Short mmCIF file of C-alpha atoms in Angstrom, two decimals:
data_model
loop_
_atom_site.label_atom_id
_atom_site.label_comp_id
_atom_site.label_asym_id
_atom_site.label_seq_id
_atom_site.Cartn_x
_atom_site.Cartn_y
_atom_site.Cartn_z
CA UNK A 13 99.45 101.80 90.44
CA UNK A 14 95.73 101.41 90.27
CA UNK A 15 96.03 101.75 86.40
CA UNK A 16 98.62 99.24 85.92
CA UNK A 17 96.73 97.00 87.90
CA UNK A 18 93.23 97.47 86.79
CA UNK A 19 94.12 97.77 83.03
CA UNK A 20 97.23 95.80 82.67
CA UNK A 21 96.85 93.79 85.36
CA UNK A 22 100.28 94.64 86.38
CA UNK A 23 101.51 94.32 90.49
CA UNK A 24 104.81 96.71 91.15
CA UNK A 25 105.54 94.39 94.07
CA UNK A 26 108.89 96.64 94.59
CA UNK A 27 106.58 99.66 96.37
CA UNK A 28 109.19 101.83 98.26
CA UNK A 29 110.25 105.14 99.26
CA UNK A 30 112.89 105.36 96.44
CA UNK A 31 110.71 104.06 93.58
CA UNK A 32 108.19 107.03 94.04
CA UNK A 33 108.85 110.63 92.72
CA UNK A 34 106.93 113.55 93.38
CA UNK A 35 107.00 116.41 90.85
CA UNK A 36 106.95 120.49 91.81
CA UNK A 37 103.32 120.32 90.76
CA UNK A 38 102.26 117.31 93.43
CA UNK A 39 101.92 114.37 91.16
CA UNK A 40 103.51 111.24 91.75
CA UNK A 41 104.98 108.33 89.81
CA UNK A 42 106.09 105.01 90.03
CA UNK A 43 109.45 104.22 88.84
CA UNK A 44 111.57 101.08 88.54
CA UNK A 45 109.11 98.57 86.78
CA UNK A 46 111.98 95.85 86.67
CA UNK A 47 110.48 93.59 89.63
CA UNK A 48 106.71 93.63 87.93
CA UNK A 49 104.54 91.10 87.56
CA UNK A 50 101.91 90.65 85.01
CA UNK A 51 98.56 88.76 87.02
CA UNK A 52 97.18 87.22 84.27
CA UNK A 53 100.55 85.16 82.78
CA UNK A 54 100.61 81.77 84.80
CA UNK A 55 104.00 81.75 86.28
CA UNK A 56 105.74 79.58 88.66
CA UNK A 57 105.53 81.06 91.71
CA UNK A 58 108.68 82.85 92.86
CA UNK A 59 110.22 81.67 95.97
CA UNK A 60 111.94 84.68 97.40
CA UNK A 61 110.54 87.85 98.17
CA UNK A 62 110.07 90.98 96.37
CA UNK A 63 110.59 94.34 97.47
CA UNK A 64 112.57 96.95 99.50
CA UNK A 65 112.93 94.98 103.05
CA UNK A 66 111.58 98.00 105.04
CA UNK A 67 108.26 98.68 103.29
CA UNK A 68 107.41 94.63 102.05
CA UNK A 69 103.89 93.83 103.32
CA UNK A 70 104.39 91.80 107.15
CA UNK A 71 102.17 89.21 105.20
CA UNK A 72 105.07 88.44 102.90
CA UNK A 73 107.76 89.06 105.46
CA UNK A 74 106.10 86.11 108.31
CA UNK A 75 105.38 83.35 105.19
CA UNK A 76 107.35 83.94 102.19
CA UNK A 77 106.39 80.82 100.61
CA UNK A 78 102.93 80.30 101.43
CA UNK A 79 101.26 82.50 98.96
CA UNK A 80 102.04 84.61 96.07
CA UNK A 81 102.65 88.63 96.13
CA UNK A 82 98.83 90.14 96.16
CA UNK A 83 97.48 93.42 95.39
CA UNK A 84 96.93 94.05 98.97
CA UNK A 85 101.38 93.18 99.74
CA UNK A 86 101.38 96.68 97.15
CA UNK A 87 98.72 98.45 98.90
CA UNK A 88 100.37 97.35 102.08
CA UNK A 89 103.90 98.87 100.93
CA UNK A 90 102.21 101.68 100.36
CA UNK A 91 101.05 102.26 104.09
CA UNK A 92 104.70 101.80 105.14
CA UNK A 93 105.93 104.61 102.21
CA UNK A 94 103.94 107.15 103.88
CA UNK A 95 105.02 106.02 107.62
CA UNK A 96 108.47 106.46 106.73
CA UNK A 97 107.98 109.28 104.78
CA UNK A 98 105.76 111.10 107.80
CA UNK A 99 108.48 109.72 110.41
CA UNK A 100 111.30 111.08 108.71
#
């Protein structure tokens, strides 16, 4: 995620437990691309949300239309991946 963002400038915004795999040897990846964004392409903003309900950011979830998804709402999702994953 940090190299899509820092060399693409790519945001997953679709962080959840289902779009991260874990191989036998500990290493991760991040599937299911589809609901990317690219940060440096002026868009119109999108006026729903993005993401799995249970791990979007609370900062998307409380004002869905007053701001764009942020590097922090993937970081975010990320905290709530390993909650679920450490509650389960």
């Amino acid at each position: 995620h940090t190299d899509a963002y820092d060399k693409a400038k790519i945001l997953h915004r679709d962080v959840s437990a289902g779009n991260i795999l874990i191989a036998p040897d500990r290493s991760g990846l991040l599937i299911n691309w589809d609901m990317s964004k690219r940060m440096d392409v002026t868009q119109q903003k999108q006026h729903s949300r993005t993401g799995t309900w249970q791990f979007i950011s609370t900062g998307l979830l409380l004002h869905p239309h007053a701001r764009s998804h942020q590097i922090s709402d993937d970081i975010e999702s990320f905290y709530w991946v390993l909650i679920y994953i450490v509650m389960k």
